C-alpha cells in the first residue's frame, strides 16, 4: 500500500499540468488625423499592430470615393483602421501614439496643408471601453496642459469604415521620395522612433 501511494505521488509530481492558454482576440481601432498616408505609416511601424488600412469613416454616403470625400461634402474623414494584438500593444498605447506622433489634435478641420472637415481629428470607438479610454486620455492631456491650444479631437462611435482605393494603401512605403511624404510624413516616423523606441519596428 505504501509503495503504491509513493508511486502515485511520484507520477503526480512528474505529470505536467495542461493549461489552455487564453490569448486576447485581435482588436480594431479607427483613427482620423489628416491625410491617411502618414497616419497609416506611423501605425504600421508600431509593434503589436498587425494590419493598417486607409479609408473613410464618419459620413453618411455609402461606399464613397476619394474624389467625393475630398470635396468635403460627404461628412467622412480620411481615417485608418488599425488591427492590433492587445497582448503586445494596448489600445491606450495606440492613443498615445495617435496624439503624440500621428497628428496635431489641436488643429480644427485641417492638418498642416490639408484643409477641410475630411482632415479632422477623430477617434472612432467601437465599444464603451475604447470610448472611456479616449475621453479619459483627452481629459488628462487637457488637465496637464500638454498642448498650448485646446484639443479638438472628436470621440464618436464607429458606424462604418470604408476601405480607400488600392493606390492609397501603403502609400509611404511605395512612394518614400514623394515631396509631400518627405516633408510631412517621414518626419513622423523619425519622431515615433525617438519618442517610442521600444514600440518602433
mmCIF file with all atom_site columns, C-alpha atoms in Angstrom:
data_model
loop_
_atom_site.group_PDB
_atom_site.id
_atom_site.type_symbol
_atom_site.label_atom_id
_atom_site.label_alt_id
_atom_site.label_comp_id
_atom_site.label_asym_id
_atom_site.label_entity_id
_atom_site.label_seq_id
_atom_site.pdbx_PDB_ins_code
_atom_site.Cartn_x
_atom_site.Cartn_y
_atom_site.Cartn_z
_atom_site.occupancy
_atom_site.B_iso_or_equiv
_atom_site.pdbx_formal_charge
_atom_site.auth_seq_id
_atom_site.auth_comp_id
_atom_site.auth_asym_id
_atom_site.auth_atom_id
_atom_site.pdbx_PDB_model_num
ATOM 1   C CA . UNK A 1 1   ? 0.000   0.000  0.000   1.00 0.00 ? 1   UNK A CA 1
ATOM 2   C CA . UNK A 1 2   ? 2.774   2.429  0.968   1.00 0.00 ? 2   UNK A CA 1
ATOM 3   C CA . UNK A 1 3   ? 4.718   1.689  -2.214  1.00 0.00 ? 3   UNK A CA 1
ATOM 4   C CA . UNK A 1 4   ? 1.685   2.228  -4.425  1.00 0.00 ? 4   UNK A CA 1
ATOM 5   C CA . UNK A 1 5   ? 0.973   5.571  -2.719  1.00 0.00 ? 5   UNK A CA 1
ATOM 6   C CA . UNK A 1 6   ? 4.573   6.678  -3.270  1.00 0.00 ? 6   UNK A CA 1
ATOM 7   C CA . UNK A 1 7   ? 4.377   5.642  -6.912  1.00 0.00 ? 7   UNK A CA 1
ATOM 8   C CA . UNK A 1 8   ? 1.191   7.636  -7.380  1.00 0.00 ? 8   UNK A CA 1
ATOM 9   C CA . UNK A 1 9   ? 2.726   10.735 -5.771  1.00 0.00 ? 9   UNK A CA 1
ATOM 10  C CA . UNK A 1 10  ? 5.831   10.402 -7.940  1.00 0.00 ? 10  UNK A CA 1
ATOM 11  C CA . UNK A 1 11  ? 3.680   10.186 -11.054 1.00 0.00 ? 11  UNK A CA 1
ATOM 12  C CA . UNK A 1 12  ? 1.692   13.229 -9.924  1.00 0.00 ? 12  UNK A CA 1
ATOM 13  C CA . UNK A 1 13  ? 4.861   15.284 -9.423  1.00 0.00 ? 13  UNK A CA 1
ATOM 14  C CA . UNK A 1 14  ? 6.180   14.332 -12.836 1.00 0.00 ? 14  UNK A CA 1
ATOM 15  C CA . UNK A 1 15  ? 2.895   14.972 -14.645 1.00 0.00 ? 15  UNK A CA 1
ATOM 16  C CA . UNK A 1 16  ? 2.937   18.400 -16.292 1.00 0.00 ? 16  UNK A CA 1
ATOM 17  C CA . UNK A 1 17  ? -0.412  20.156 -15.990 1.00 0.00 ? 17  UNK A CA 1
ATOM 18  C CA . UNK A 1 18  ? -2.079  21.099 -19.246 1.00 0.00 ? 18  UNK A CA 1
ATOM 19  C CA . UNK A 1 19  ? -3.494  24.608 -19.321 1.00 0.00 ? 19  UNK A CA 1
ATOM 20  C CA . UNK A 1 20  ? -5.420  26.255 -22.092 1.00 0.00 ? 20  UNK A CA 1
ATOM 21  C CA . UNK A 1 21  ? -3.538  29.445 -22.917 1.00 0.00 ? 21  UNK A CA 1
ATOM 22  C CA . UNK A 1 22  ? -6.131  32.141 -23.480 1.00 0.00 ? 22  UNK A CA 1
ATOM 23  C CA . UNK A 1 23  ? -4.868  34.896 -25.732 1.00 0.00 ? 23  UNK A CA 1
ATOM 24  C CA . UNK A 1 24  ? -6.919  38.035 -26.208 1.00 0.00 ? 24  UNK A CA 1
ATOM 25  C CA . UNK A 1 25  ? -8.581  38.344 -29.598 1.00 0.00 ? 25  UNK A CA 1
ATOM 26  C CA . UNK A 1 26  ? -7.170  40.852 -32.103 1.00 0.00 ? 26  UNK A CA 1
ATOM 27  C CA . UNK A 1 27  ? -8.859  44.244 -31.830 1.00 0.00 ? 27  UNK A CA 1
ATOM 28  C CA . UNK A 1 28  ? -9.658  47.093 -34.195 1.00 0.00 ? 28  UNK A CA 1
ATOM 29  C CA . UNK A 1 29  ? -9.077  50.806 -33.620 1.00 0.00 ? 29  UNK A CA 1
ATOM 30  C CA . UNK A 1 30  ? -10.047 53.573 -36.040 1.00 0.00 ? 30  UNK A CA 1
ATOM 31  C CA . UNK A 1 31  ? -8.377  56.991 -36.007 1.00 0.00 ? 31  UNK A CA 1
ATOM 32  C CA . UNK A 1 32  ? -8.607  60.078 -38.217 1.00 0.00 ? 32  UNK A CA 1
ATOM 33  C CA . UNK A 1 33  ? -5.853  62.669 -38.172 1.00 0.00 ? 33  UNK A CA 1
ATOM 34  C CA . UNK A 1 34  ? -5.409  64.361 -41.511 1.00 0.00 ? 34  UNK A CA 1
ATOM 35  C CA . UNK A 1 35  ? -4.140  62.713 -44.670 1.00 0.00 ? 35  UNK A CA 1
ATOM 36  C CA . UNK A 1 36  ? -4.266  58.982 -44.060 1.00 0.00 ? 36  UNK A CA 1
ATOM 37  C CA . UNK A 1 37  ? -0.917  58.298 -45.752 1.00 0.00 ? 37  UNK A CA 1
ATOM 38  C CA . UNK A 1 38  ? 1.133   59.465 -42.785 1.00 0.00 ? 38  UNK A CA 1
ATOM 39  C CA . UNK A 1 39  ? -1.199  58.146 -40.087 1.00 0.00 ? 39  UNK A CA 1
ATOM 40  C CA . UNK A 1 40  ? -1.166  54.730 -41.742 1.00 0.00 ? 40  UNK A CA 1
ATOM 41  C CA . UNK A 1 41  ? 2.647   54.727 -41.920 1.00 0.00 ? 41  UNK A CA 1
ATOM 42  C CA . UNK A 1 42  ? 3.002   55.613 -38.243 1.00 0.00 ? 42  UNK A CA 1
ATOM 43  C CA . UNK A 1 43  ? 0.829   52.738 -37.051 1.00 0.00 ? 43  UNK A CA 1
ATOM 44  C CA . UNK A 1 44  ? 2.446   50.302 -39.474 1.00 0.00 ? 44  UNK A CA 1
ATOM 45  C CA . UNK A 1 45  ? 5.669   50.846 -37.516 1.00 0.00 ? 45  UNK A CA 1
ATOM 46  C CA . UNK A 1 46  ? 4.175   50.066 -34.097 1.00 0.00 ? 46  UNK A CA 1
ATOM 47  C CA . UNK A 1 47  ? 4.933   46.654 -32.583 1.00 0.00 ? 47  UNK A CA 1
ATOM 48  C CA . UNK A 1 48  ? 1.777   44.672 -31.993 1.00 0.00 ? 48  UNK A CA 1
ATOM 49  C CA . UNK A 1 49  ? -0.035  46.240 -34.937 1.00 0.00 ? 49  UNK A CA 1
ATOM 50  C CA . UNK A 1 50  ? -0.731  43.546 -37.493 1.00 0.00 ? 50  UNK A CA 1
ATOM 51  C CA . UNK A 1 51  ? -2.506  45.481 -40.242 1.00 0.00 ? 51  UNK A CA 1
ATOM 52  C CA . UNK A 1 52  ? -3.382  49.076 -41.137 1.00 0.00 ? 52  UNK A CA 1
ATOM 53  C CA . UNK A 1 53  ? -5.868  50.096 -43.819 1.00 0.00 ? 53  UNK A CA 1
ATOM 54  C CA . UNK A 1 54  ? -6.515  53.593 -45.128 1.00 0.00 ? 54  UNK A CA 1
ATOM 55  C CA . UNK A 1 55  ? -10.141 54.526 -45.652 1.00 0.00 ? 55  UNK A CA 1
ATOM 56  C CA . UNK A 1 56  ? -13.078 56.739 -44.806 1.00 0.00 ? 56  UNK A CA 1
ATOM 57  C CA . UNK A 1 57  ? -15.360 56.975 -41.783 1.00 0.00 ? 57  UNK A CA 1
ATOM 58  C CA . UNK A 1 58  ? -17.871 59.286 -40.168 1.00 0.00 ? 58  UNK A CA 1
ATOM 59  C CA . UNK A 1 59  ? -20.028 60.215 -43.156 1.00 0.00 ? 59  UNK A CA 1
ATOM 60  C CA . UNK A 1 60  ? -23.443 59.291 -44.497 1.00 0.00 ? 60  UNK A CA 1
ATOM 61  C CA . UNK A 1 61  ? -22.645 58.333 -48.076 1.00 0.00 ? 61  UNK A CA 1
ATOM 62  C CA . UNK A 1 62  ? -22.187 54.612 -48.662 1.00 0.00 ? 62  UNK A CA 1
ATOM 63  C CA . UNK A 1 63  ? -19.037 53.425 -50.447 1.00 0.00 ? 63  UNK A CA 1
ATOM 64  C CA . UNK A 1 64  ? -17.603 56.900 -51.018 1.00 0.00 ? 64  UNK A CA 1
ATOM 65  C CA . UNK A 1 65  ? -14.786 57.515 -53.456 1.00 0.00 ? 65  UNK A CA 1
ATOM 66  C CA . UNK A 1 66  ? -11.714 59.585 -52.730 1.00 0.00 ? 66  UNK A CA 1
ATOM 67  C CA . UNK A 1 67  ? -12.954 62.353 -55.004 1.00 0.00 ? 67  UNK A CA 1
ATOM 68  C CA . UNK A 1 68  ? -16.249 62.502 -53.111 1.00 0.00 ? 68  UNK A CA 1
ATOM 69  C CA . UNK A 1 69  ? -14.579 62.550 -49.709 1.00 0.00 ? 69  UNK A CA 1
ATOM 70  C CA . UNK A 1 70  ? -12.033 65.265 -50.534 1.00 0.00 ? 70  UNK A CA 1
ATOM 71  C CA . UNK A 1 71  ? -14.876 67.501 -51.709 1.00 0.00 ? 71  UNK A CA 1
ATOM 72  C CA . UNK A 1 72  ? -15.693 67.866 -48.013 1.00 0.00 ? 72  UNK A CA 1
ATOM 73  C CA . UNK A 1 73  ? -19.418 67.270 -48.618 1.00 0.00 ? 73  UNK A CA 1
ATOM 74  C CA . UNK A 1 74  ? -19.864 63.619 -47.591 1.00 0.00 ? 74  UNK A CA 1
ATOM 75  C CA . UNK A 1 75  ? -19.129 64.021 -43.877 1.00 0.00 ? 75  UNK A CA 1
ATOM 76  C CA . UNK A 1 76  ? -16.372 61.411 -43.991 1.00 0.00 ? 76  UNK A CA 1
ATOM 77  C CA . UNK A 1 77  ? -12.906 61.828 -42.585 1.00 0.00 ? 77  UNK A CA 1
ATOM 78  C CA . UNK A 1 78  ? -9.809  60.219 -44.015 1.00 0.00 ? 78  UNK A CA 1
ATOM 79  C CA . UNK A 1 79  ? -9.164  57.532 -41.419 1.00 0.00 ? 79  UNK A CA 1
ATOM 80  C CA . UNK A 1 80  ? -7.134  54.414 -40.734 1.00 0.00 ? 80  UNK A CA 1
ATOM 81  C CA . UNK A 1 81  ? -8.313  51.071 -39.420 1.00 0.00 ? 81  UNK A CA 1
ATOM 82  C CA . UNK A 1 82  ? -5.689  49.567 -37.132 1.00 0.00 ? 82  UNK A CA 1
ATOM 83  C CA . UNK A 1 83  ? -5.768  45.865 -36.298 1.00 0.00 ? 83  UNK A CA 1
ATOM 84  C CA . UNK A 1 84  ? -3.655  45.086 -33.260 1.00 0.00 ? 84  UNK A CA 1
ATOM 85  C CA . UNK A 1 85  ? -2.766  42.357 -30.780 1.00 0.00 ? 85  UNK A CA 1
ATOM 86  C CA . UNK A 1 86  ? -3.705  43.598 -27.279 1.00 0.00 ? 86  UNK A CA 1
ATOM 87  C CA . UNK A 1 87  ? -1.294  41.065 -25.782 1.00 0.00 ? 87  UNK A CA 1
ATOM 88  C CA . UNK A 1 88  ? 1.530   43.123 -27.310 1.00 0.00 ? 88  UNK A CA 1
ATOM 89  C CA . UNK A 1 89  ? 0.228   46.683 -27.513 1.00 0.00 ? 89  UNK A CA 1
ATOM 90  C CA . UNK A 1 90  ? -2.741  48.188 -25.691 1.00 0.00 ? 90  UNK A CA 1
ATOM 91  C CA . UNK A 1 91  ? -5.406  50.486 -27.057 1.00 0.00 ? 91  UNK A CA 1
ATOM 92  C CA . UNK A 1 92  ? -4.221  53.079 -24.559 1.00 0.00 ? 92  UNK A CA 1
ATOM 93  C CA . UNK A 1 93  ? -0.717  52.951 -26.064 1.00 0.00 ? 93  UNK A CA 1
ATOM 94  C CA . UNK A 1 94  ? -2.169  53.411 -29.542 1.00 0.00 ? 94  UNK A CA 1
ATOM 95  C CA . UNK A 1 95  ? -3.924  56.515 -28.228 1.00 0.00 ? 95  UNK A CA 1
ATOM 96  C CA . UNK A 1 96  ? -0.566  57.815 -27.018 1.00 0.00 ? 96  UNK A CA 1
ATOM 97  C CA . UNK A 1 97  ? 0.963   57.316 -30.452 1.00 0.00 ? 97  UNK A CA 1
ATOM 98  C CA . UNK A 1 98  ? -2.031  58.901 -32.156 1.00 0.00 ? 98  UNK A CA 1
ATOM 99  C CA . UNK A 1 99  ? -1.924  62.062 -30.056 1.00 0.00 ? 99  UNK A CA 1
ATOM 100 C CA . UNK A 1 100 ? 1.852   62.394 -29.719 1.00 0.00 ? 100 UNK A CA 1
ATOM 101 C CA . UNK A 1 101 ? 3.070   61.373 -33.178 1.00 0.00 ? 101 UNK A CA 1
ATOM 102 C CA . UNK A 1 102 ? 0.428   60.750 -35.833 1.00 0.00 ? 102 UNK A CA 1
ATOM 103 C CA . UNK A 1 103 ? -1.117  64.234 -35.920 1.00 0.00 ? 103 UNK A CA 1
ATOM 104 C CA . UNK A 1 104 ? -1.753  67.531 -34.143 1.00 0.00 ? 104 UNK A CA 1
ATOM 105 C CA . UNK A 1 105 ? -5.021  67.207 -32.173 1.00 0.00 ? 105 UNK A CA 1
ATOM 106 C CA . UNK A 1 106 ? -5.376  70.981 -31.784 1.00 0.00 ? 106 UNK A CA 1
ATOM 107 C CA . UNK A 1 107 ? -5.949  71.719 -35.479 1.00 0.00 ? 107 UNK A CA 1
ATOM 108 C CA . UNK A 1 108 ? -9.632  72.075 -36.322 1.00 0.00 ? 108 UNK A CA 1
ATOM 109 C CA . UNK A 1 109 ? -10.720 70.557 -39.634 1.00 0.00 ? 109 UNK A CA 1
ATOM 110 C CA . UNK A 1 110 ? -7.205  70.505 -41.006 1.00 0.00 ? 110 UNK A CA 1
ATOM 111 C CA . UNK A 1 111 ? -3.719  69.035 -40.676 1.00 0.00 ? 111 UNK A CA 1
ATOM 112 C CA . UNK A 1 112 ? -0.827  71.049 -41.991 1.00 0.00 ? 112 UNK A CA 1
ATOM 113 C CA . UNK A 1 113 ? -1.502  71.996 -45.617 1.00 0.00 ? 113 UNK A CA 1
ATOM 114 C CA . UNK A 1 114 ? -4.673  69.875 -45.846 1.00 0.00 ? 114 UNK A CA 1
ATOM 115 C CA . UNK A 1 115 ? -7.828  71.842 -45.042 1.00 0.00 ? 115 UNK A CA 1
ATOM 116 C CA . UNK A 1 116 ? -11.426 70.698 -44.664 1.00 0.00 ? 116 UNK A CA 1
ATOM 117 C CA . UNK A 1 117 ? -13.623 68.538 -42.406 1.00 0.00 ? 117 UNK A CA 1
ATOM 118 C CA . UNK A 1 118 ? -12.337 65.426 -44.165 1.00 0.00 ? 118 UNK A CA 1
ATOM 119 C CA . UNK A 1 119 ? -8.999  66.076 -42.410 1.00 0.00 ? 119 UNK A CA 1
ATOM 120 C CA . UNK A 1 120 ? -10.461 66.455 -38.920 1.00 0.00 ? 120 UNK A CA 1
ATOM 121 C CA . UNK A 1 121 ? -9.112  64.785 -35.802 1.00 0.00 ? 121 UNK A CA 1
ATOM 122 C CA . UNK A 1 122 ? -11.319 61.948 -34.561 1.00 0.00 ? 122 UNK A CA 1
ATOM 123 C CA . UNK A 1 123 ? -11.311 58.756 -32.553 1.00 0.00 ? 123 UNK A CA 1
ATOM 124 C CA . UNK A 1 124 ? -13.981 56.363 -33.802 1.00 0.00 ? 124 UNK A CA 1
ATOM 125 C CA . UNK A 1 125 ? -14.696 53.978 -30.925 1.00 0.00 ? 125 UNK A CA 1
ATOM 126 C CA . UNK A 1 126 ? -16.216 50.526 -31.375 1.00 0.00 ? 126 UNK A CA 1
ATOM 127 C CA . UNK A 1 127 ? -17.090 49.825 -27.736 1.00 0.00 ? 127 UNK A CA 1
ATOM 128 C CA . UNK A 1 128 ? -17.582 51.518 -24.374 1.00 0.00 ? 128 UNK A CA 1
ATOM 129 C CA . UNK A 1 129 ? -14.054 50.721 -23.206 1.00 0.00 ? 129 UNK A CA 1
ATOM 130 C CA . UNK A 1 130 ? -12.483 52.498 -26.179 1.00 0.00 ? 130 UNK A CA 1
ATOM 131 C CA . UNK A 1 131 ? -14.786 55.473 -25.669 1.00 0.00 ? 131 UNK A CA 1
ATOM 132 C CA . UNK A 1 132 ? -13.886 55.743 -21.996 1.00 0.00 ? 132 UNK A CA 1
ATOM 133 C CA . UNK A 1 133 ? -10.149 55.380 -22.682 1.00 0.00 ? 133 UNK A CA 1
ATOM 134 C CA . UNK A 1 134 ? -10.165 58.086 -25.362 1.00 0.00 ? 134 UNK A CA 1
ATOM 135 C CA . UNK A 1 135 ? -12.197 60.565 -23.312 1.00 0.00 ? 135 UNK A CA 1
ATOM 136 C CA . UNK A 1 136 ? -10.112 59.960 -20.193 1.00 0.00 ? 136 UNK A CA 1
ATOM 137 C CA . UNK A 1 137 ? -6.865  60.451 -22.093 1.00 0.00 ? 137 UNK A CA 1
ATOM 138 C CA . UNK A 1 138 ? -8.057  63.702 -23.656 1.00 0.00 ? 138 UNK A CA 1
ATOM 139 C CA . UNK A 1 139 ? -9.107  64.913 -20.208 1.00 0.00 ? 139 UNK A CA 1
ATOM 140 C CA . UNK A 1 140 ? -5.663  64.018 -18.857 1.00 0.00 ? 140 UNK A CA 1
ATOM 141 C CA . UNK A 1 141 ? -3.861  65.815 -21.701 1.00 0.00 ? 141 UNK A CA 1
ATOM 142 C CA . UNK A 1 142 ? -6.072  68.862 -21.173 1.00 0.00 ? 142 UNK A CA 1
ATOM 143 C CA . UNK A 1 143 ? -5.632  68.870 -17.411 1.00 0.00 ? 143 UNK A CA 1
ATOM 144 C CA . UNK A 1 144 ? -1.861  68.669 -17.735 1.00 0.00 ? 144 UNK A CA 1
ATOM 145 C CA . UNK A 1 145 ? -1.818  71.401 -20.414 1.00 0.00 ? 145 UNK A CA 1
ATOM 146 C CA . UNK A 1 146 ? 0.145   69.180 -22.772 1.00 0.00 ? 146 UNK A CA 1
ATOM 147 C CA . UNK A 1 147 ? -0.701  71.389 -25.756 1.00 0.00 ? 147 UNK A CA 1
ATOM 148 C CA . UNK A 1 148 ? -0.732  75.202 -25.936 1.00 0.00 ? 148 UNK A CA 1
ATOM 149 C CA . UNK A 1 149 ? -4.142  75.131 -27.652 1.00 0.00 ? 149 UNK A CA 1
ATOM 150 C CA . UNK A 1 150 ? -7.357  73.189 -26.883 1.00 0.00 ? 150 UNK A CA 1
ATOM 151 C CA . UNK A 1 151 ? -7.697  69.628 -28.172 1.00 0.00 ? 151 UNK A CA 1
ATOM 152 C CA . UNK A 1 152 ? -10.430 69.468 -30.828 1.00 0.00 ? 152 UNK A CA 1
ATOM 153 C CA . UNK A 1 153 ? -10.451 65.686 -31.375 1.00 0.00 ? 153 UNK A CA 1
ATOM 154 C CA . UNK A 1 154 ? -13.911 64.193 -31.781 1.00 0.00 ? 154 UNK A CA 1
ATOM 155 C CA . UNK A 1 155 ? -14.694 60.978 -29.908 1.00 0.00 ? 155 UNK A CA 1
ATOM 156 C CA . UNK A 1 156 ? -17.567 59.392 -31.807 1.00 0.00 ? 156 UNK A CA 1
ATOM 157 C CA . UNK A 1 157 ? -18.996 55.906 -32.372 1.00 0.00 ? 157 UNK A CA 1
ATOM 158 C CA . UNK A 1 158 ? -17.736 53.920 -35.335 1.00 0.00 ? 158 UNK A CA 1
ATOM 159 C CA . UNK A 1 159 ? -20.616 53.337 -37.730 1.00 0.00 ? 159 UNK A CA 1
ATOM 160 C CA . UNK A 1 160 ? -18.896 52.160 -40.880 1.00 0.00 ? 160 UNK A CA 1
ATOM 161 C CA . UNK A 1 161 ? -15.377 52.098 -42.246 1.00 0.00 ? 161 UNK A CA 1
ATOM 162 C CA . UNK A 1 162 ? -14.863 52.056 -45.996 1.00 0.00 ? 162 UNK A CA 1
ATOM 163 C CA . UNK A 1 163 ? -11.525 50.966 -47.406 1.00 0.00 ? 163 UNK A CA 1
ATOM 164 C CA . UNK A 1 164 ? -9.913  53.533 -49.679 1.00 0.00 ? 164 UNK A CA 1
ATOM 165 C CA . UNK A 1 165 ? -8.784  52.825 -53.194 1.00 0.00 ? 165 UNK A CA 1
ATOM 166 C CA . UNK A 1 166 ? -5.843  50.475 -53.693 1.00 0.00 ? 166 UNK A CA 1
ATOM 167 C CA . UNK A 1 167 ? -3.452  53.253 -54.724 1.00 0.00 ? 167 UNK A CA 1
ATOM 168 C CA . UNK A 1 168 ? -3.820  54.864 -51.283 1.00 0.00 ? 168 UNK A CA 1
ATOM 169 C CA . UNK A 1 169 ? -2.716  51.760 -49.375 1.00 0.00 ? 169 UNK A CA 1
ATOM 170 C CA . UNK A 1 170 ? 0.907   51.591 -48.143 1.00 0.00 ? 170 UNK A CA 1
ATOM 171 C CA . UNK A 1 171 ? 1.458   54.933 -49.817 1.00 0.00 ? 171 UNK A CA 1
ATOM 172 C CA . UNK A 1 172 ? 4.541   55.991 -47.868 1.00 0.00 ? 172 UNK A CA 1
ATOM 173 C CA . UNK A 1 173 ? 6.243   52.632 -48.353 1.00 0.00 ? 173 UNK A CA 1
ATOM 174 C CA . UNK A 1 174 ? 5.599   52.728 -52.097 1.00 0.00 ? 174 UNK A CA 1
ATOM 175 C CA . UNK A 1 175 ? 6.395   56.436 -52.578 1.00 0.00 ? 175 UNK A CA 1
ATOM 176 C CA . UNK A 1 176 ? 9.079   57.249 -49.976 1.00 0.00 ? 176 UNK A CA 1
ATOM 177 C CA . UNK A 1 177 ? 10.647  60.052 -52.015 1.00 0.00 ? 177 UNK A CA 1
ATOM 178 C CA . UNK A 1 178 ? 7.498   61.946 -52.980 1.00 0.00 ? 178 UNK A CA 1
ATOM 179 C CA . UNK A 1 179 ? 7.865   65.591 -51.824 1.00 0.00 ? 179 UNK A CA 1
ATOM 180 C CA . UNK A 1 180 ? 4.669   65.559 -49.722 1.00 0.00 ? 180 UNK A CA 1
ATOM 181 C CA . UNK A 1 181 ? 5.763   62.340 -47.996 1.00 0.00 ? 181 UNK A CA 1
ATOM 182 C CA . UNK A 1 182 ? 9.265   63.641 -47.332 1.00 0.00 ? 182 UNK A CA 1
ATOM 183 C CA . UNK A 1 183 ? 8.037   66.939 -45.920 1.00 0.00 ? 183 UNK A CA 1
ATOM 184 C CA . UNK A 1 184 ? 5.054   65.884 -43.809 1.00 0.00 ? 184 UNK A CA 1
ATOM 185 C CA . UNK A 1 185 ? 5.072   62.127 -43.200 1.00 0.00 ? 185 UNK A CA 1
ATOM 186 C CA . UNK A 1 186 ? 8.599   60.762 -42.979 1.00 0.00 ? 186 UNK A CA 1
ATOM 187 C CA . UNK A 1 187 ? 9.382   63.108 -40.052 1.00 0.00 ? 187 UNK A CA 1
ATOM 188 C CA . UNK A 1 188 ? 6.550   61.392 -38.158 1.00 0.00 ? 188 UNK A CA 1
ATOM 189 C CA . UNK A 1 189 ? 8.357   58.069 -38.396 1.00 0.00 ? 189 UNK A CA 1
ATOM 190 C CA . UNK A 1 190 ? 11.523  59.603 -37.024 1.00 0.00 ? 190 UNK A CA 1
ATOM 191 C CA . UNK A 1 191 ? 9.511   61.142 -34.196 1.00 0.00 ? 191 UNK A CA 1
ATOM 192 C CA . UNK A 1 192 ? 7.960   57.741 -33.447 1.00 0.00 ? 192 UNK A CA 1
ATOM 193 C CA . UNK A 1 193 ? 11.364  56.075 -33.385 1.00 0.00 ? 193 UNK A CA 1
ATOM 194 C CA . UNK A 1 194 ? 12.751  58.629 -30.946 1.00 0.00 ? 194 UNK A CA 1
ATOM 195 C CA . UNK A 1 195 ? 9.679   59.028 -28.720 1.00 0.00 ? 195 UNK A CA 1
ATOM 196 C CA . UNK A 1 196 ? 8.724   55.334 -28.539 1.00 0.00 ? 196 UNK A CA 1
ATOM 197 C CA . UNK A 1 197 ? 11.902  53.324 -29.246 1.00 0.00 ? 197 UNK A CA 1
ATOM 198 C CA . UNK A 1 198 ? 10.564  50.174 -27.598 1.00 0.00 ? 198 UNK A CA 1
ATOM 199 C CA . UNK A 1 199 ? 7.481   50.254 -29.831 1.00 0.00 ? 199 UNK A CA 1
ATOM 200 C CA . UNK A 1 200 ? 9.174   51.033 -33.121 1.00 0.00 ? 200 UNK A CA 1
ATOM 201 C CA . UNK A 1 201 ? 9.506   48.259 -35.688 1.00 0.00 ? 201 UNK A CA 1
#
